[in-house]
mmCIF file of C-alpha atoms in Angstrom:
data_model
loop_
_atom_site.group_PDB
_atom_site.id
_atom_site.type_symbol
_atom_site.label_atom_id
_atom_site.label_comp_id
_atom_site.label_asym_id
_atom_site.label_seq_id
_atom_site.Cartn_x
_atom_site.Cartn_y
_atom_site.Cartn_z
ATOM 1 C CA MET V 1 3.746 -8.847 -26.022
ATOM 2 C CA ARG V 2 4.433 -8.195 -22.347
ATOM 3 C CA ARG V 3 7.960 -7.933 -21.140
ATOM 4 C CA ASP V 4 9.577 -10.127 -18.517
ATOM 5 C CA LEU V 5 9.464 -8.650 -14.998
ATOM 6 C CA ARG V 6 13.247 -8.630 -14.827
ATOM 7 C CA GLU V 7 13.408 -6.519 -17.968
ATOM 8 C CA LEU V 8 10.842 -4.054 -16.739
ATOM 9 C CA LEU V 9 12.608 -3.364 -13.453
ATOM 10 C CA GLY V 10 15.422 -1.362 -15.010
ATOM 11 C CA PRO V 11 18.962 -0.746 -13.668
ATOM 12 C CA ARG V 12 18.115 -0.739 -9.910
ATOM 13 C CA PRO V 13 16.399 -3.622 -8.099
ATOM 14 C CA LEU V 14 14.044 -1.196 -6.378
ATOM 15 C CA VAL V 15 10.293 -0.648 -6.675
ATOM 16 C CA LEU V 16 8.503 2.375 -5.237
ATOM 17 C CA ALA V 17 5.505 1.218 -3.218
ATOM 18 C CA PRO V 18 2.078 2.541 -4.262
ATOM 19 C CA MET V 19 1.343 4.490 -1.138
ATOM 20 C CA ALA V 20 -2.280 5.527 -1.691
ATOM 21 C CA GLY V 21 -3.873 8.643 -0.172
ATOM 22 C CA GLY V 22 -1.170 11.159 -1.131
ATOM 23 C CA PRO V 23 2.450 10.072 -0.632
ATOM 24 C CA THR V 24 2.985 8.297 -3.983
ATOM 25 C CA GLY V 25 1.991 10.543 -6.898
ATOM 26 C CA ALA V 26 3.210 11.159 -10.384
ATOM 27 C CA ALA V 27 6.098 13.365 -9.224
ATOM 28 C CA LEU V 28 7.567 10.686 -6.917
ATOM 29 C CA VAL V 29 7.035 7.888 -9.459
ATOM 30 C CA ALA V 30 8.808 9.965 -12.096
ATOM 31 C CA ALA V 31 11.700 10.820 -9.754
ATOM 32 C CA VAL V 32 12.269 7.177 -8.834
ATOM 33 C CA ALA V 33 12.063 6.124 -12.490
ATOM 34 C CA GLU V 34 14.650 8.751 -13.423
ATOM 35 C CA ALA V 35 16.932 7.303 -10.759
ATOM 36 C CA GLY V 36 16.628 3.834 -12.178
ATOM 37 C CA GLY V 37 13.856 2.345 -10.051
ATOM 38 C CA LEU V 38 10.326 1.368 -10.950
ATOM 39 C CA GLY V 39 7.408 3.287 -9.525
ATOM 40 C CA LEU V 40 3.904 1.953 -8.880
ATOM 41 C CA LEU V 41 1.146 4.535 -9.200
ATOM 42 C CA PRO V 42 -1.681 3.934 -6.702
ATOM 43 C CA ALA V 43 -5.244 3.703 -7.974
ATOM 44 C CA GLY V 44 -6.682 3.180 -4.476
ATOM 45 C CA TYR V 45 -9.003 5.936 -3.220
ATOM 46 C CA ARG V 46 -9.023 7.439 -6.688
ATOM 47 C CA SER V 47 -11.905 7.467 -9.105
ATOM 48 C CA ALA V 48 -11.340 6.231 -12.602
ATOM 49 C CA ALA V 49 -11.358 9.834 -13.799
ATOM 50 C CA GLN V 50 -8.753 10.832 -11.231
ATOM 51 C CA LEU V 51 -6.607 7.855 -12.148
ATOM 52 C CA ALA V 52 -6.819 8.854 -15.789
ATOM 53 C CA ALA V 53 -5.552 12.311 -14.869
ATOM 54 C CA ASP V 54 -2.706 10.823 -12.832
ATOM 55 C CA LEU V 55 -1.722 8.649 -15.784
ATOM 56 C CA GLU V 56 -1.797 11.635 -18.125
ATOM 57 C CA GLU V 57 0.433 13.560 -15.766
ATOM 58 C CA LEU V 58 2.878 10.715 -15.421
ATOM 59 C CA ARG V 59 3.116 10.186 -19.137
ATOM 60 C CA ALA V 60 3.503 13.950 -19.677
ATOM 61 C CA ARG V 61 6.607 13.640 -17.472
ATOM 62 C CA GLY V 62 8.018 11.216 -19.978
ATOM 63 C CA VAL V 63 7.673 8.108 -17.804
ATOM 64 C CA SER V 64 6.981 4.937 -19.793
ATOM 65 C CA ARG V 65 8.271 2.318 -17.339
ATOM 66 C CA PHE V 66 5.850 2.129 -14.396
ATOM 67 C CA GLY V 67 3.067 0.079 -12.879
ATOM 68 C CA VAL V 68 -0.432 0.775 -11.460
ATOM 69 C CA ASN V 69 -1.745 -0.716 -8.233
ATOM 70 C CA LEU V 70 -5.376 -1.670 -7.704
ATOM 71 C CA PHE V 71 -7.457 -2.583 -4.667
ATOM 72 C CA VAL V 72 -9.351 -5.858 -5.154
ATOM 73 C CA PRO V 73 -12.967 -5.169 -3.946
ATOM 74 C CA GLN V 74 -13.881 -6.445 -0.500
ATOM 75 C CA GLY V 75 -17.161 -7.943 0.669
ATOM 76 C CA PRO V 76 -19.556 -5.923 2.905
ATOM 77 C CA CYS V 77 -19.024 -5.674 6.636
ATOM 78 C CA PRO V 78 -19.824 -9.092 8.141
ATOM 79 C CA ASP V 79 -20.846 -7.725 11.592
ATOM 80 C CA ARG V 80 -22.955 -4.520 11.515
ATOM 81 C CA GLN V 81 -23.501 -4.708 15.278
ATOM 82 C CA ALA V 82 -19.734 -4.649 15.980
ATOM 83 C CA LEU V 83 -19.346 -1.828 13.392
ATOM 84 C CA ASP V 84 -22.048 0.271 15.080
ATOM 85 C CA ALA V 85 -20.450 -0.299 18.500
ATOM 86 C CA TYR V 86 -17.030 0.784 17.248
ATOM 87 C CA LEU V 87 -18.450 3.921 15.638
ATOM 88 C CA ASP V 88 -20.254 4.820 18.890
ATOM 89 C CA ALA V 89 -16.900 4.583 20.665
ATOM 90 C CA LEU V 90 -15.369 7.018 18.143
ATOM 91 C CA ARG V 91 -18.059 9.689 18.460
ATOM 92 C CA PRO V 92 -16.462 11.482 21.440
ATOM 93 C CA GLU V 93 -13.300 11.964 19.368
ATOM 94 C CA ALA V 94 -15.366 13.373 16.508
ATOM 95 C CA GLU V 95 -17.294 15.693 18.832
ATOM 96 C CA ARG V 96 -13.996 16.926 20.304
ATOM 97 C CA LEU V 97 -12.863 17.869 16.825
ATOM 98 C CA GLY V 98 -16.227 19.380 15.904
ATOM 99 C CA VAL V 99 -17.196 16.933 13.124
ATOM 100 C CA GLU V 100 -19.577 14.090 12.563
ATOM 101 C CA LEU V 101 -18.451 10.634 11.447
ATOM 102 C CA GLY V 102 -18.971 9.856 7.778
ATOM 103 C CA GLU V 103 -21.425 7.304 6.385
ATOM 104 C CA PRO V 104 -20.031 3.744 6.884
ATOM 105 C CA ARG V 105 -20.762 2.807 3.326
ATOM 106 C CA HIS V 106 -19.512 -0.098 1.241
ATOM 107 C CA ASP V 107 -18.133 0.414 -2.285
ATOM 108 C CA ASP V 108 -15.788 -1.331 -4.730
ATOM 109 C CA ASP V 109 -13.321 1.576 -5.207
ATOM 110 C CA ASP V 110 -14.610 2.111 -8.798
ATOM 111 C CA TRP V 111 -13.216 -1.306 -9.705
ATOM 112 C CA GLU V 112 -14.885 -1.975 -13.096
ATOM 113 C CA ALA V 113 -14.277 1.549 -14.418
ATOM 114 C CA LYS V 114 -10.604 1.325 -13.466
ATOM 115 C CA LEU V 115 -10.224 -2.016 -15.099
ATOM 116 C CA ALA V 116 -11.795 -0.655 -18.287
ATOM 117 C CA LEU V 117 -9.453 2.409 -18.238
ATOM 118 C CA LEU V 118 -6.299 0.324 -17.745
ATOM 119 C CA LEU V 119 -7.247 -2.249 -20.350
ATOM 120 C CA ALA V 120 -7.899 0.515 -22.839
ATOM 121 C CA GLU V 121 -4.672 2.287 -22.007
ATOM 122 C CA PRO V 122 -2.493 -0.521 -20.595
ATOM 123 C CA PRO V 123 0.522 0.281 -18.411
ATOM 124 C CA PRO V 124 3.468 -2.096 -18.521
ATOM 125 C CA LEU V 125 2.454 -3.644 -15.173
ATOM 126 C CA VAL V 126 -0.568 -3.872 -12.872
ATOM 127 C CA SER V 127 -0.348 -4.992 -9.287
ATOM 128 C CA PHE V 128 -3.045 -5.953 -6.845
ATOM 129 C CA VAL V 129 -3.577 -5.789 -3.071
ATOM 130 C CA PHE V 130 -6.357 -7.024 -0.794
ATOM 131 C CA GLY V 131 -6.772 -10.247 -2.664
ATOM 132 C CA CYS V 132 -6.133 -12.082 -5.913
ATOM 133 C CA PRO V 133 -8.084 -10.845 -8.939
ATOM 134 C CA PRO V 134 -10.147 -13.437 -10.848
ATOM 135 C CA ALA V 135 -8.231 -15.405 -13.475
ATOM 136 C CA GLU V 136 -10.277 -13.778 -16.251
ATOM 137 C CA VAL V 137 -9.009 -10.334 -15.076
ATOM 138 C CA VAL V 138 -5.387 -11.559 -15.119
ATOM 139 C CA ASP V 139 -5.975 -13.038 -18.570
ATOM 140 C CA ALA V 140 -7.420 -9.753 -19.856
ATOM 141 C CA PHE V 141 -4.382 -7.825 -18.690
ATOM 142 C CA HIS V 142 -2.081 -10.411 -20.274
ATOM 143 C CA GLN V 143 -3.962 -9.991 -23.547
ATOM 144 C CA ALA V 144 -3.391 -6.224 -23.250
ATOM 145 C CA GLY V 145 0.355 -6.802 -22.808
ATOM 146 C CA CYS V 146 0.541 -6.139 -19.062
ATOM 147 C CA LEU V 147 2.534 -7.982 -16.476
ATOM 148 C CA VAL V 148 0.534 -8.871 -13.345
ATOM 149 C CA VAL V 149 1.870 -8.914 -9.789
ATOM 150 C CA VAL V 150 -0.237 -9.940 -6.750
ATOM 151 C CA THR V 151 0.610 -9.031 -3.163
ATOM 152 C CA VAL V 152 0.740 -12.019 -0.795
ATOM 153 C CA THR V 153 1.470 -12.504 2.922
ATOM 154 C CA ARG V 154 1.172 -16.301 3.177
ATOM 155 C CA PRO V 155 2.120 -19.300 1.071
ATOM 156 C CA ASP V 156 -1.582 -20.186 0.448
ATOM 157 C CA GLU V 157 -2.133 -16.761 -1.064
ATOM 158 C CA ALA V 158 0.910 -17.297 -3.308
ATOM 159 C CA ARG V 159 -0.535 -20.573 -4.565
ATOM 160 C CA GLU V 160 -3.816 -18.826 -5.385
ATOM 161 C CA ALA V 161 -2.030 -15.999 -7.257
ATOM 162 C CA VAL V 162 0.106 -18.425 -9.283
ATOM 163 C CA ALA V 163 -2.972 -20.452 -10.177
ATOM 164 C CA ALA V 164 -4.659 -17.274 -11.397
ATOM 165 C CA GLY V 165 -1.664 -16.582 -13.689
ATOM 166 C CA ALA V 166 0.300 -13.909 -11.841
ATOM 167 C CA ASP V 167 3.716 -13.163 -13.429
ATOM 168 C CA GLY V 168 5.193 -12.232 -10.033
ATOM 169 C CA LEU V 169 4.398 -11.897 -6.359
ATOM 170 C CA CYS V 170 4.984 -9.064 -3.906
ATOM 171 C CA ALA V 171 5.966 -10.736 -0.685
ATOM 172 C CA GLN V 172 4.780 -8.427 2.100
ATOM 173 C CA GLY V 173 6.438 -9.158 5.435
ATOM 174 C CA LEU V 174 5.040 -8.229 8.806
ATOM 175 C CA GLU V 175 7.365 -5.188 8.991
ATOM 176 C CA ALA V 176 5.687 -3.381 6.108
ATOM 177 C CA GLY V 177 3.921 -0.075 6.631
ATOM 178 C CA GLY V 178 0.369 0.588 5.536
ATOM 179 C CA HIS V 179 -2.290 -1.955 4.888
ATOM 180 C CA ARG V 180 -1.724 -5.687 4.871
ATOM 181 C CA GLY V 181 -2.110 -6.512 1.224
ATOM 182 C CA GLY V 182 -3.029 -10.179 1.290
ATOM 183 C CA THR V 183 -6.460 -11.766 0.889
ATOM 184 C CA ARG V 184 -7.337 -12.439 4.465
ATOM 185 C CA ASP V 185 -7.578 -9.576 6.960
ATOM 186 C CA ASP V 186 -6.170 -11.294 10.046
ATOM 187 C CA LEU V 187 -2.770 -11.776 11.483
ATOM 188 C CA ASP V 188 -2.714 -15.546 11.630
ATOM 189 C CA GLY V 189 0.297 -17.036 9.917
ATOM 190 C CA GLN V 190 1.826 -13.642 9.051
ATOM 191 C CA LEU V 191 5.586 -13.843 8.803
ATOM 192 C CA PRO V 192 8.603 -11.492 8.950
ATOM 193 C CA LEU V 193 9.893 -10.739 5.484
ATOM 194 C CA LEU V 194 12.910 -13.064 5.372
ATOM 195 C CA ASP V 195 10.866 -15.992 6.695
ATOM 196 C CA LEU V 196 8.120 -15.217 4.187
ATOM 197 C CA LEU V 197 10.561 -15.163 1.270
ATOM 198 C CA GLY V 198 11.860 -18.556 2.327
ATOM 199 C CA ALA V 199 8.327 -19.962 2.629
ATOM 200 C CA LEU V 200 7.325 -18.647 -0.746
ATOM 201 C CA ARG V 201 10.400 -20.077 -2.433
ATOM 202 C CA GLY V 202 9.143 -23.423 -1.288
ATOM 203 C CA VAL V 203 5.900 -23.106 -3.246
ATOM 204 C CA THR V 204 6.716 -21.144 -6.421
ATOM 205 C CA ASP V 205 9.546 -20.110 -8.720
ATOM 206 C CA ARG V 206 7.741 -16.923 -9.835
ATOM 207 C CA PRO V 207 9.790 -13.671 -9.350
ATOM 208 C CA LEU V 208 9.386 -12.162 -5.896
ATOM 209 C CA LEU V 209 9.349 -8.505 -4.913
ATOM 210 C CA ALA V 210 10.168 -8.125 -1.184
ATOM 211 C CA ALA V 211 8.370 -5.565 0.946
ATOM 212 C CA GLY V 212 8.673 -4.725 4.619
ATOM 213 C CA GLY V 213 11.339 -3.097 6.806
ATOM 214 C CA LEU V 214 13.654 -2.296 3.912
ATOM 215 C CA GLY V 215 15.137 1.005 5.031
ATOM 216 C CA SER V 216 18.792 0.443 4.175
ATOM 217 C CA ALA V 217 21.036 -0.994 1.496
ATOM 218 C CA ALA V 218 21.987 -3.834 3.859
ATOM 219 C CA ALA V 219 18.344 -4.821 4.374
ATOM 220 C CA ILE V 220 17.749 -4.827 0.615
ATOM 221 C CA GLN V 221 20.794 -6.994 0.071
ATOM 222 C CA ARG V 222 19.568 -9.471 2.714
ATOM 223 C CA ALA V 223 16.215 -9.714 1.000
ATOM 224 C CA GLN V 224 17.898 -10.386 -2.358
ATOM 225 C CA ARG V 225 20.041 -13.076 -0.854
ATOM 226 C CA ALA V 226 16.821 -14.627 0.491
ATOM 227 C CA GLY V 227 15.378 -14.898 -2.999
ATOM 228 C CA ALA V 228 13.905 -11.493 -3.932
ATOM 229 C CA LEU V 229 14.348 -10.251 -7.437
ATOM 230 C CA ALA V 230 13.883 -6.693 -6.256
ATOM 231 C CA CYS V 231 12.614 -4.796 -3.203
ATOM 232 C CA GLN V 232 9.526 -2.676 -2.877
ATOM 233 C CA CYS V 233 10.045 0.321 -0.594
ATOM 234 C CA GLY V 234 7.496 2.786 0.702
ATOM 235 C CA THR V 235 8.330 4.138 4.100
ATOM 236 C CA ALA V 236 11.870 5.060 2.944
ATOM 237 C CA PHE V 237 10.257 7.566 0.552
ATOM 238 C CA LEU V 238 7.679 9.131 2.873
ATOM 239 C CA LEU V 239 9.981 12.119 3.550
ATOM 240 C CA ALA V 240 11.220 12.464 -0.045
ATOM 241 C CA ASP V 241 11.014 15.959 -1.453
ATOM 242 C CA GLU V 242 8.718 14.743 -4.235
ATOM 243 C CA ALA V 243 6.384 12.731 -1.965
ATOM 244 C CA GLY V 244 2.875 14.012 -1.317
ATOM 245 C CA THR V 245 3.072 13.071 2.358
ATOM 246 C CA SER V 246 1.148 15.520 4.528
ATOM 247 C CA ASP V 247 2.898 17.993 6.793
ATOM 248 C CA ALA V 248 1.409 16.314 9.841
ATOM 249 C CA HIS V 249 2.629 12.892 8.724
ATOM 250 C CA ARG V 250 6.092 14.248 8.059
ATOM 251 C CA GLN V 251 6.166 15.885 11.490
ATOM 252 C CA ALA V 252 5.113 12.644 13.186
ATOM 253 C CA LEU V 253 7.865 10.656 11.436
ATOM 254 C CA GLN V 254 10.591 13.174 12.386
ATOM 255 C CA THR V 255 9.819 14.259 15.926
ATOM 256 C CA GLY V 256 10.304 10.894 17.697
ATOM 257 C CA ARG V 257 7.026 11.392 19.521
ATOM 258 C CA PHE V 258 5.857 7.940 18.458
ATOM 259 C CA PRO V 259 8.857 5.602 18.693
ATOM 260 C CA THR V 260 7.061 2.415 17.722
ATOM 261 C CA THR V 261 4.573 1.063 15.181
ATOM 262 C CA VAL V 262 1.480 -1.073 15.548
ATOM 263 C CA LEU V 263 -0.798 -3.130 13.353
ATOM 264 C CA THR V 264 -4.275 -1.663 13.790
ATOM 265 C CA ARG V 265 -7.725 -1.643 12.217
ATOM 266 C CA ALA V 266 -8.628 1.627 13.977
ATOM 267 C CA PHE V 267 -8.707 3.935 10.942
ATOM 268 C CA THR V 268 -10.001 1.826 8.046
ATOM 269 C CA GLY V 269 -11.312 -1.470 9.353
ATOM 270 C CA ARG V 270 -8.403 -3.376 7.796
ATOM 271 C CA PHE V 271 -5.113 -4.177 9.457
ATOM 272 C CA ALA V 272 -2.409 -1.613 8.659
ATOM 273 C CA ARG V 273 0.913 -0.707 10.271
ATOM 274 C CA GLY V 274 1.421 2.837 11.425
ATOM 275 C CA LEU V 275 2.910 4.923 14.207
ATOM 276 C CA ALA V 276 1.470 3.891 17.584
ATOM 277 C CA ASN V 277 -0.582 6.988 18.532
ATOM 278 C CA ARG V 278 -3.599 6.982 20.807
ATOM 279 C CA LEU V 279 -6.291 6.004 18.349
ATOM 280 C CA ALA V 280 -4.124 3.357 16.632
ATOM 281 C CA LEU V 281 -3.680 1.622 19.972
ATOM 282 C CA ALA V 282 -7.247 2.130 21.270
ATOM 283 C CA GLY V 283 -8.826 0.789 18.045
ATOM 284 C CA ARG V 284 -6.283 -1.820 17.084
ATOM 285 C CA ASP V 285 -8.935 -4.630 17.364
ATOM 286 C CA ALA V 286 -11.699 -2.709 15.582
ATOM 287 C CA PRO V 287 -14.034 -4.939 13.551
ATOM 288 C CA GLY V 288 -12.853 -6.035 10.092
ATOM 289 C CA CYS V 289 -15.130 -3.722 8.136
ATOM 290 C CA TYR V 290 -13.255 -2.164 5.249
ATOM 291 C CA PRO V 291 -14.062 0.171 3.573
ATOM 292 C CA GLU V 292 -16.959 1.065 5.929
ATOM 293 C CA ILE V 293 -14.708 2.256 8.746
ATOM 294 C CA HIS V 294 -12.422 4.029 6.254
ATOM 295 C CA HIS V 295 -15.368 6.163 5.052
ATOM 296 C CA ALA V 296 -16.713 6.705 8.561
ATOM 297 C CA THR V 297 -13.405 7.989 10.000
ATOM 298 C CA ARG V 298 -12.479 10.177 7.060
ATOM 299 C CA PRO V 299 -14.001 13.432 8.519
ATOM 300 C CA LEU V 300 -12.306 12.679 11.826
ATOM 301 C CA ARG V 301 -8.925 12.192 10.182
ATOM 302 C CA GLN V 302 -9.342 15.272 7.999
ATOM 303 C CA ALA V 303 -10.191 17.404 11.041
ATOM 304 C CA ALA V 304 -7.232 16.006 12.952
ATOM 305 C CA ALA V 305 -4.867 16.796 10.077
ATOM 306 C CA ALA V 306 -6.184 20.365 9.833
ATOM 307 C CA ARG V 307 -5.522 20.865 13.577
ATOM 308 C CA GLY V 308 -2.262 19.012 13.674
ATOM 309 C CA ASP V 309 -3.690 16.502 16.165
ATOM 310 C CA LEU V 310 -1.310 13.610 15.684
ATOM 311 C CA GLU V 311 -3.050 11.333 18.163
ATOM 312 C CA VAL V 312 -6.035 10.493 15.870
ATOM 313 C CA LEU V 313 -4.338 10.475 12.503
ATOM 314 C CA HIS V 314 -3.505 7.464 10.453
ATOM 315 C CA LEU V 315 0.318 7.697 10.308
ATOM 316 C CA TRP V 316 1.259 4.759 8.159
ATOM 317 C CA ALA V 317 4.868 3.645 8.570
ATOM 318 C CA GLY V 318 6.869 0.442 8.498
ATOM 319 C CA THR V 319 9.232 -0.709 11.207
ATOM 320 C CA ALA V 320 12.231 0.905 9.532
ATOM 321 C CA PHE V 321 10.706 4.392 9.610
ATOM 322 C CA PRO V 322 13.541 5.909 11.787
ATOM 323 C CA LEU V 323 15.819 5.403 8.776
ATOM 324 C CA ALA V 324 13.684 7.591 6.445
ATOM 325 C CA GLU V 325 15.337 10.816 5.391
ATOM 326 C CA ALA V 326 14.102 14.085 3.973
ATOM 327 C CA ARG V 327 16.035 14.110 0.706
ATOM 328 C CA PRO V 328 15.378 14.061 -3.047
ATOM 329 C CA ALA V 329 14.020 10.756 -4.163
ATOM 330 C CA GLY V 330 16.971 10.177 -6.429
ATOM 331 C CA GLU V 331 19.369 10.362 -3.489
ATOM 332 C CA ILE V 332 17.179 7.888 -1.524
ATOM 333 C CA VAL V 333 17.367 5.428 -4.466
ATOM 334 C CA GLU V 334 21.137 5.757 -4.487
ATOM 335 C CA ARG V 335 21.325 5.214 -0.735
ATOM 336 C CA LEU V 336 19.192 2.092 -0.900
ATOM 337 C CA CYS V 337 20.671 0.668 -4.126
ATOM 338 C CA PRO V 338 24.094 2.179 -4.675
ATOM 339 C CA ALA V 339 25.363 2.076 -8.251
ATOM 340 C CA GLY V 340 27.748 -0.724 -8.980
#
């Protein structure tokens, strides 16, 4: 029998965001769990075999209270002409860095294999971004004893998730770093976090996790007063000792070179918030072609990281990134959610 979400959260009302691509790994999830929070292990960009290894490492660290986050598969690029034009515009950057763009292929992020793995070895919780999973998938996880949380950015997405059987919702406000996690990849009707929490409270009584701009204890307390059961924080942990954040990303966050953030499709073909460097601004209105643009820009981003070229890297960060500190994760948990 699956536990109630309130019971699973533990002593601190804090959830570690599943920052895919490196920052959130087993070490950071374990450190946050030890400090009383709940960590979400990212399955995005990982094969089923890699995810199995991550789960083995996490369990070897003695962590039993955690969740796993999955990307709901997207449809193929709806406008190949626009995609080709955008990639043509990127080629001078690739040539400057001495690489070729990758193949703009479509895939489902190993969806079926990951579902099979997690249903065979169920974690306490699974969460979803980029859409609501089919009701039969939610039912299967319920039968396996898992709680299900769906990320939403609008009230209509919340209604869909509740209808599918979600046990809780992650309310992602406009301030959040990284990809927009809702179903639709546009900015219409997107709300700041506190407004979103109020809107969601008008359509459901399911437990809400708040995400976006939560870089201080005061911000977390405001979100709780607005109706959040707990708060999901990612950017606050990017500089944690245990985070797998790249050196280039850490440098960009700490130098003050990029003082603002922007929502952009430049790097992956899906809107995401990151530091406002040259490519993020130039490609902010790139076509909505995820994961095709993600695969195409990967060699470019890898070359930029190797050279320390911060102008063409995806530097995901929420609006509260200036509050992030380079400290052990346990100290960050204590700063955000002081004991007592």
